[in-house]
Short mmCIF file of C-alpha atoms in Angstrom, two decimals:
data_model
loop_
_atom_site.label_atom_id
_atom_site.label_comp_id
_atom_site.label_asym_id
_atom_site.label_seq_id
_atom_site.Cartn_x
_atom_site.Cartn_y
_atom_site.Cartn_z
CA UNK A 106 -121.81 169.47 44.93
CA UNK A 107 -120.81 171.76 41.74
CA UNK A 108 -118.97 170.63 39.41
CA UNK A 109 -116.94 172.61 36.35
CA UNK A 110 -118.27 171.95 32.76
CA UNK A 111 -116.51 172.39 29.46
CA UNK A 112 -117.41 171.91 26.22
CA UNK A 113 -115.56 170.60 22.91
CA UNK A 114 -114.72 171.35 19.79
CA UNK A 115 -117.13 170.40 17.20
CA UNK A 116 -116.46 167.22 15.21
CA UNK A 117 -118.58 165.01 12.96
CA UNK A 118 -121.46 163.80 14.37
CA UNK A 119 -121.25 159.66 14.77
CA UNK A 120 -125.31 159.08 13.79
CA UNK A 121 -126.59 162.06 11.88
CA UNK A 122 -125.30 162.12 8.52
CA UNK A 123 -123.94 166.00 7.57
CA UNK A 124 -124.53 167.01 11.43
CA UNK A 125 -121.94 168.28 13.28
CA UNK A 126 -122.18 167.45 17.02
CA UNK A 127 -120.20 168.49 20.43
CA UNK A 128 -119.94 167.92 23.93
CA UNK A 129 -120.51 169.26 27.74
CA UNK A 130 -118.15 167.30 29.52
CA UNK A 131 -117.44 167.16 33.45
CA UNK A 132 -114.07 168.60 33.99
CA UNK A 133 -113.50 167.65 38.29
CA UNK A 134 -113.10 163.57 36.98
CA UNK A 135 -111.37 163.23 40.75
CA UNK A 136 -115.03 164.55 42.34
CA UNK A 137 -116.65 161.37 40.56
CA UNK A 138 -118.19 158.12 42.58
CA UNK A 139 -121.28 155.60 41.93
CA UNK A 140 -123.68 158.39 43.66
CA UNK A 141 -122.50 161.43 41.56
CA UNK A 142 -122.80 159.74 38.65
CA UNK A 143 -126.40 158.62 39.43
CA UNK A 144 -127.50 162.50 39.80
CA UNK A 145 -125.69 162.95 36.34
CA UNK A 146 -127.80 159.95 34.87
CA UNK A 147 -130.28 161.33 35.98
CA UNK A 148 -129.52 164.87 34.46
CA UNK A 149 -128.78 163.34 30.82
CA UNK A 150 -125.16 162.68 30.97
CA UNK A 151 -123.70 159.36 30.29
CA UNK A 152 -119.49 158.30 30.58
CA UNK A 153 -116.97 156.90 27.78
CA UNK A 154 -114.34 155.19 30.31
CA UNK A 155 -113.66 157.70 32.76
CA UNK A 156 -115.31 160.69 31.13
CA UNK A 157 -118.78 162.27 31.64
CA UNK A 158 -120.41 163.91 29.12
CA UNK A 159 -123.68 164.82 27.01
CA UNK A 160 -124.60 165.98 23.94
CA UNK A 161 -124.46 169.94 23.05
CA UNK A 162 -124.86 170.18 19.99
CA UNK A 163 -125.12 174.09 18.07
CA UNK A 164 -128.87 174.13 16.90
CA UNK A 165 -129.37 170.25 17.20
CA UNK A 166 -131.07 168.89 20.41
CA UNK A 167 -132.28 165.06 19.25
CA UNK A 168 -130.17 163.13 21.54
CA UNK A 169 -132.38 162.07 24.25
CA UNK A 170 -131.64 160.15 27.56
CA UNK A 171 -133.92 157.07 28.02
CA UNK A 172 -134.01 155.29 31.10
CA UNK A 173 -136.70 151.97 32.18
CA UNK A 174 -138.60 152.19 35.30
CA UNK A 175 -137.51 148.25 36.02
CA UNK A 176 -140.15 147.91 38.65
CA UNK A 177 -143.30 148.84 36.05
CA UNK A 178 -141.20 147.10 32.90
CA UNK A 179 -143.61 144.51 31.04
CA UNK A 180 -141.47 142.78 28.23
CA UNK A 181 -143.95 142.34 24.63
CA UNK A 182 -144.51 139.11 22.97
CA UNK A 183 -141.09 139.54 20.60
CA UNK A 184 -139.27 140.24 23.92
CA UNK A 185 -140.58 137.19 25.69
CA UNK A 186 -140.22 135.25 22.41
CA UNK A 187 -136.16 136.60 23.68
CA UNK A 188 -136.32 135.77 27.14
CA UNK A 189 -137.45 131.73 26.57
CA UNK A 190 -135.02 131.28 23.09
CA UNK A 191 -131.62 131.90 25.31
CA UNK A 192 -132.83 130.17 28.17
CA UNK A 193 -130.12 127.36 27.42
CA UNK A 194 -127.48 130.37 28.00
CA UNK A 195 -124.94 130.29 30.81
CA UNK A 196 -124.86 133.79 32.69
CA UNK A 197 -122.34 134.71 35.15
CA UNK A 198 -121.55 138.27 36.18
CA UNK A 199 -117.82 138.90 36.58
CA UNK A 200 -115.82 142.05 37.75
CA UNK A 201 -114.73 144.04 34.99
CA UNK A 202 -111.24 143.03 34.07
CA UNK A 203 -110.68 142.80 29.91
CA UNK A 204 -109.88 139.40 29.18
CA UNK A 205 -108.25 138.50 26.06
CA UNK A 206 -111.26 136.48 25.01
CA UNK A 207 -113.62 139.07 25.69
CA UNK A 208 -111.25 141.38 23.26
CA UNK A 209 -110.93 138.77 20.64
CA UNK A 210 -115.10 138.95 20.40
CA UNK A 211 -115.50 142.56 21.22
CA UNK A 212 -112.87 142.92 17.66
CA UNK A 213 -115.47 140.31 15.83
CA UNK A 214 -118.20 142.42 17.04
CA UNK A 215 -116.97 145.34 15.65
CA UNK A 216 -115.81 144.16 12.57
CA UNK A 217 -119.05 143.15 11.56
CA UNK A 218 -120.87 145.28 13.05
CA UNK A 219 -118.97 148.64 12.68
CA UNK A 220 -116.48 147.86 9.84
CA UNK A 221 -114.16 150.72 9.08
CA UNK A 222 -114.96 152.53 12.49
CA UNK A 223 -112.49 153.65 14.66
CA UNK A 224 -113.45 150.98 17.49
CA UNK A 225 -112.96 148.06 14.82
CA UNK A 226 -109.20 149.06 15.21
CA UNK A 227 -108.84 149.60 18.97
CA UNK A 228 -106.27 148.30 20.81
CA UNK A 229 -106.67 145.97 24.15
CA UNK A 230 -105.60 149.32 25.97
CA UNK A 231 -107.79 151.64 24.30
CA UNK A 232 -110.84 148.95 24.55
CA UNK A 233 -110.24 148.88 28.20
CA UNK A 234 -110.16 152.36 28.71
CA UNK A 235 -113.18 152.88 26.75
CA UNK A 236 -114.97 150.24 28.46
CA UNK A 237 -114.10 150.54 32.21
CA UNK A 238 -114.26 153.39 34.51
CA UNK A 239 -111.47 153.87 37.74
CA UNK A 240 -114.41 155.86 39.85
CA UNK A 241 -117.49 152.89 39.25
CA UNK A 242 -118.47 149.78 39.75
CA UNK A 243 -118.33 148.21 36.40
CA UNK A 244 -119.18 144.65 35.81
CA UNK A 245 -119.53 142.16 32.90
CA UNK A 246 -122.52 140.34 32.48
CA UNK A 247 -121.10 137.14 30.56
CA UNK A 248 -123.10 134.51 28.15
CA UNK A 249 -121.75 131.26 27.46
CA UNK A 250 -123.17 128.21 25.12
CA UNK A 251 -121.51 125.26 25.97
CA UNK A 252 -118.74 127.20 27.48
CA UNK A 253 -118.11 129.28 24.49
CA UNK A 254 -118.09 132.98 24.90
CA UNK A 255 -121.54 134.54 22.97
CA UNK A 256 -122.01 137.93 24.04
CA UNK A 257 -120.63 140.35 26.86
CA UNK A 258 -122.75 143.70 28.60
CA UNK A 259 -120.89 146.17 30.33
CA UNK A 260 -123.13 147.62 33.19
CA UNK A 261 -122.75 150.30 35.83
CA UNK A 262 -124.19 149.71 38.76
CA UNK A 263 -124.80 153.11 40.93
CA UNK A 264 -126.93 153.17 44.51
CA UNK A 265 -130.28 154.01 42.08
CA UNK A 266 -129.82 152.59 38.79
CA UNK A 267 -127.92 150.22 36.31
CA UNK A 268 -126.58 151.98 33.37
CA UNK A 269 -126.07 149.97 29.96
CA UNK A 270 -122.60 150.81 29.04
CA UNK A 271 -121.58 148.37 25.99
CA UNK A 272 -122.75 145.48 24.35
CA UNK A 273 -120.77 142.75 22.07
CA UNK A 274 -121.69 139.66 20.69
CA UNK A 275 -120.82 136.80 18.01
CA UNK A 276 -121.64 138.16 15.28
CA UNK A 277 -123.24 134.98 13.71
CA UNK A 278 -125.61 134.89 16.08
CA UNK A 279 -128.11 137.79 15.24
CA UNK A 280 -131.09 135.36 15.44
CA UNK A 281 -130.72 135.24 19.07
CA UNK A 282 -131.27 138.87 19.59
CA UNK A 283 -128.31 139.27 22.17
CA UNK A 284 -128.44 142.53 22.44
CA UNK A 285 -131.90 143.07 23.74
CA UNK A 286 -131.50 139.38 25.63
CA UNK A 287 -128.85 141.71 27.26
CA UNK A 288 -131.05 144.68 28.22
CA UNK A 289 -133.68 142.18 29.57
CA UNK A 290 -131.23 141.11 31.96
CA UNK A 291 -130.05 143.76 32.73
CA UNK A 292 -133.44 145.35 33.90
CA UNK A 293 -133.86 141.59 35.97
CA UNK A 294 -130.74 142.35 37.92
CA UNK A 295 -131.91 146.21 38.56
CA UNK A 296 -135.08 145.17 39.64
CA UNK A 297 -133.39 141.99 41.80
CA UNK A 298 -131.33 144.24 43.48
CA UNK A 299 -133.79 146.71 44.16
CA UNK A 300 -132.95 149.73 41.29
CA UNK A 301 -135.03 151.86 40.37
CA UNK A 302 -133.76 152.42 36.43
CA UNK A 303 -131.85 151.32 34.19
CA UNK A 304 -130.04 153.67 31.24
CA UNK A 305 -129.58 153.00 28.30
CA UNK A 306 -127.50 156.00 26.87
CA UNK A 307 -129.29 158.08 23.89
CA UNK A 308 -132.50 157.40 22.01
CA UNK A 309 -132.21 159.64 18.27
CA UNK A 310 -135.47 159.03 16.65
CA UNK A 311 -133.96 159.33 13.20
CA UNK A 312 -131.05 157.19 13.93
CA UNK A 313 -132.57 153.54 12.67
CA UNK A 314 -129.27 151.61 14.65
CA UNK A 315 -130.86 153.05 18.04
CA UNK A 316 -134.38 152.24 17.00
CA UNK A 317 -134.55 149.28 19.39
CA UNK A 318 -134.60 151.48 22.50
CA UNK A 319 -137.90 152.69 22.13
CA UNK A 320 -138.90 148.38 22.44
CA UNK A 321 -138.61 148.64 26.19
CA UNK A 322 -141.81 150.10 27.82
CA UNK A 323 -142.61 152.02 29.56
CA UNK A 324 -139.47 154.01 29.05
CA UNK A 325 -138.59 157.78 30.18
CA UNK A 326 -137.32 160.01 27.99
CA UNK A 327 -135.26 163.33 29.00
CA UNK A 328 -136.05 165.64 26.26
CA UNK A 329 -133.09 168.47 25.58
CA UNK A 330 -133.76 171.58 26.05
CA UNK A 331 -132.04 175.14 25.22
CA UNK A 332 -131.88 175.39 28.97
CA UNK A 333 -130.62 172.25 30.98
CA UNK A 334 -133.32 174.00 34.14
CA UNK A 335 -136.46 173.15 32.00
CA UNK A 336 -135.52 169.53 31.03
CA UNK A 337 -137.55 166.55 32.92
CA UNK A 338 -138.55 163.11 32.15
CA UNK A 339 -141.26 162.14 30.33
CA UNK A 340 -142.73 158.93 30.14
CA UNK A 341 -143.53 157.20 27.32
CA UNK A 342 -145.80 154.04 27.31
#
C-alpha cells in the first residue's frame, strides 16, 4: 500500500531549546487500520489522535524511534524495586472512552507536570481527540488505590506491537514511579498476548524529560537518516 506524505510548516520545536522542528505526516487518514499503523511503527512514525506523523526536521535528525523487544526485556534492580512497590495497585484495562475522572487527573497531571503548556489548558474535547484514535484499538490501562484513580496509560494495541501513547498520574505520587510502573505493564501485556514490541514514541538524547527511555533494555533504536531507505533498527543493550 502507498500512501501520500506531506510535510508542515516549521514551528518551535517542543524539547530542543532554539530548534525549530517539522513534520512528515500521512495525508490518506481513511487508508489507516491496526496493521498499517504497525508497518508505520515500525518505519518511525508515531500518531497524535488520528494523525500519523514523524519528525523532519531541516538539518536536525535526533528524534529517534525506540521500541522493546518484550520477549528478551529483563527489568534492572530500580525497575523491580517498581514492579514489587505498586503491587497493592488495582489494574483494570478499560476501552478507551474519556471519563470525566480520568480528565480531572489528566488536568492535575499537566498542571504539575507541564504548567503553562498548551495541554495544561485542553479541553475534555481536545483531550479526547488527542488521546484516542477512530482507526485503532485504543485502551486505558487504569490504576486504582483503594478505589481512587492514580495513574492512566493510553496504549495501542496493533497485530505486532503495543504502542505507549500517553501517560498521567497524581501528581503527588512521584515516589511510586508510575510512569515506568506503566511501561512495565505495558511490556507484560505485549508479551501476554504474544507482541513482539512495544513503542514508546521518541528517545532525544539531549532531552533530560525523555531520559528514562533508554532504562528499558534491551531497547531498539531507529536512527534518522537523510534518506528514510537507509534507516534500520539498532539494538542497544
Amino acid at each position: 500500500m502507498r500512501l501520500s506524505l506531506g510535510l508542515t510548516q516549521e514551528h518551535s520545536c517542543s524539547y530542543l531549546e532554539n530548534h525549530m522542528a517539522r513534520s512528515l505526516m500521512v495525508m490518506d487518514e481513511e487508508l489507516l487500520s491496526p496493521h498499517t499503523y504497525d508497518a508505520l511503527l515500525a518505519h518511525g512514525y508515531r500518531r497524535s489522535g488520528d494523525h500519523v506523523y514523524r519528525p523532519w526536521c531541516d538539518g536536525c535528525r535526533q528524534c529517534h524511534a525506540v521500541r522493546v523487544p518484550v520477549e528478551r526485556f529483563r527489568p534492572n534492580r530500580s525497575q523491580r524495586r517498581c514492579w514489587n512497590l505498586n503491587r497493592d495497585l488495582d489494574l483494570r484495562w478499560v476501552p478507551a472512552e474519556l471519563t470525566d475522572e480520568q480528565y480531572a487527573l489528566y488536568l492535575a497531571y499537566q498542571a504539575r507536570r507541564h504548567a503553562g503548556g498548551a495541554m495544561a489548558e485542553s479541553s475534555f474535547m481536545e483531550t479526547q481527540e488527542f488521546l484516542l484514535a477512530s482507526w485503532n484499538d485504543v485502551r486505558f490501562l487504569e490504576m486504582r488505590l483503594a478505589g481512587e484513580l492514580l495513574c492512566v496509560a493510553v496504549t495501542d494495541f496493533q497485530p505486532l506491537s503495543l504502542s505507549a501513547v500517553n501517560t498521567f498520574f497524581r501528581p503527588d505520587m512521584h515516589k511510586r514511579s508510575l510512569g515506568s510502573y506503566a511501561i512495565l505493564q505495558q511490556i507484560a501485556q505485549a508479551n501476554q498476548e504474544g507482541r513482539q514490541w512495544l513503542y514508546l514514541g521518541y528517545w532525544i538524547p539531549d532531552c533530560r524529560k525523555m531520559a528514562y527511555k533508554s532504562a528499558f533494555r534491551p531497547i531498539e533504536v531507529r536512527a534518522p537518516l537523510a534518506d528514510m531507505q537507509d534507516e534500520k533498527w539498532v539494538e542497544r543493550c
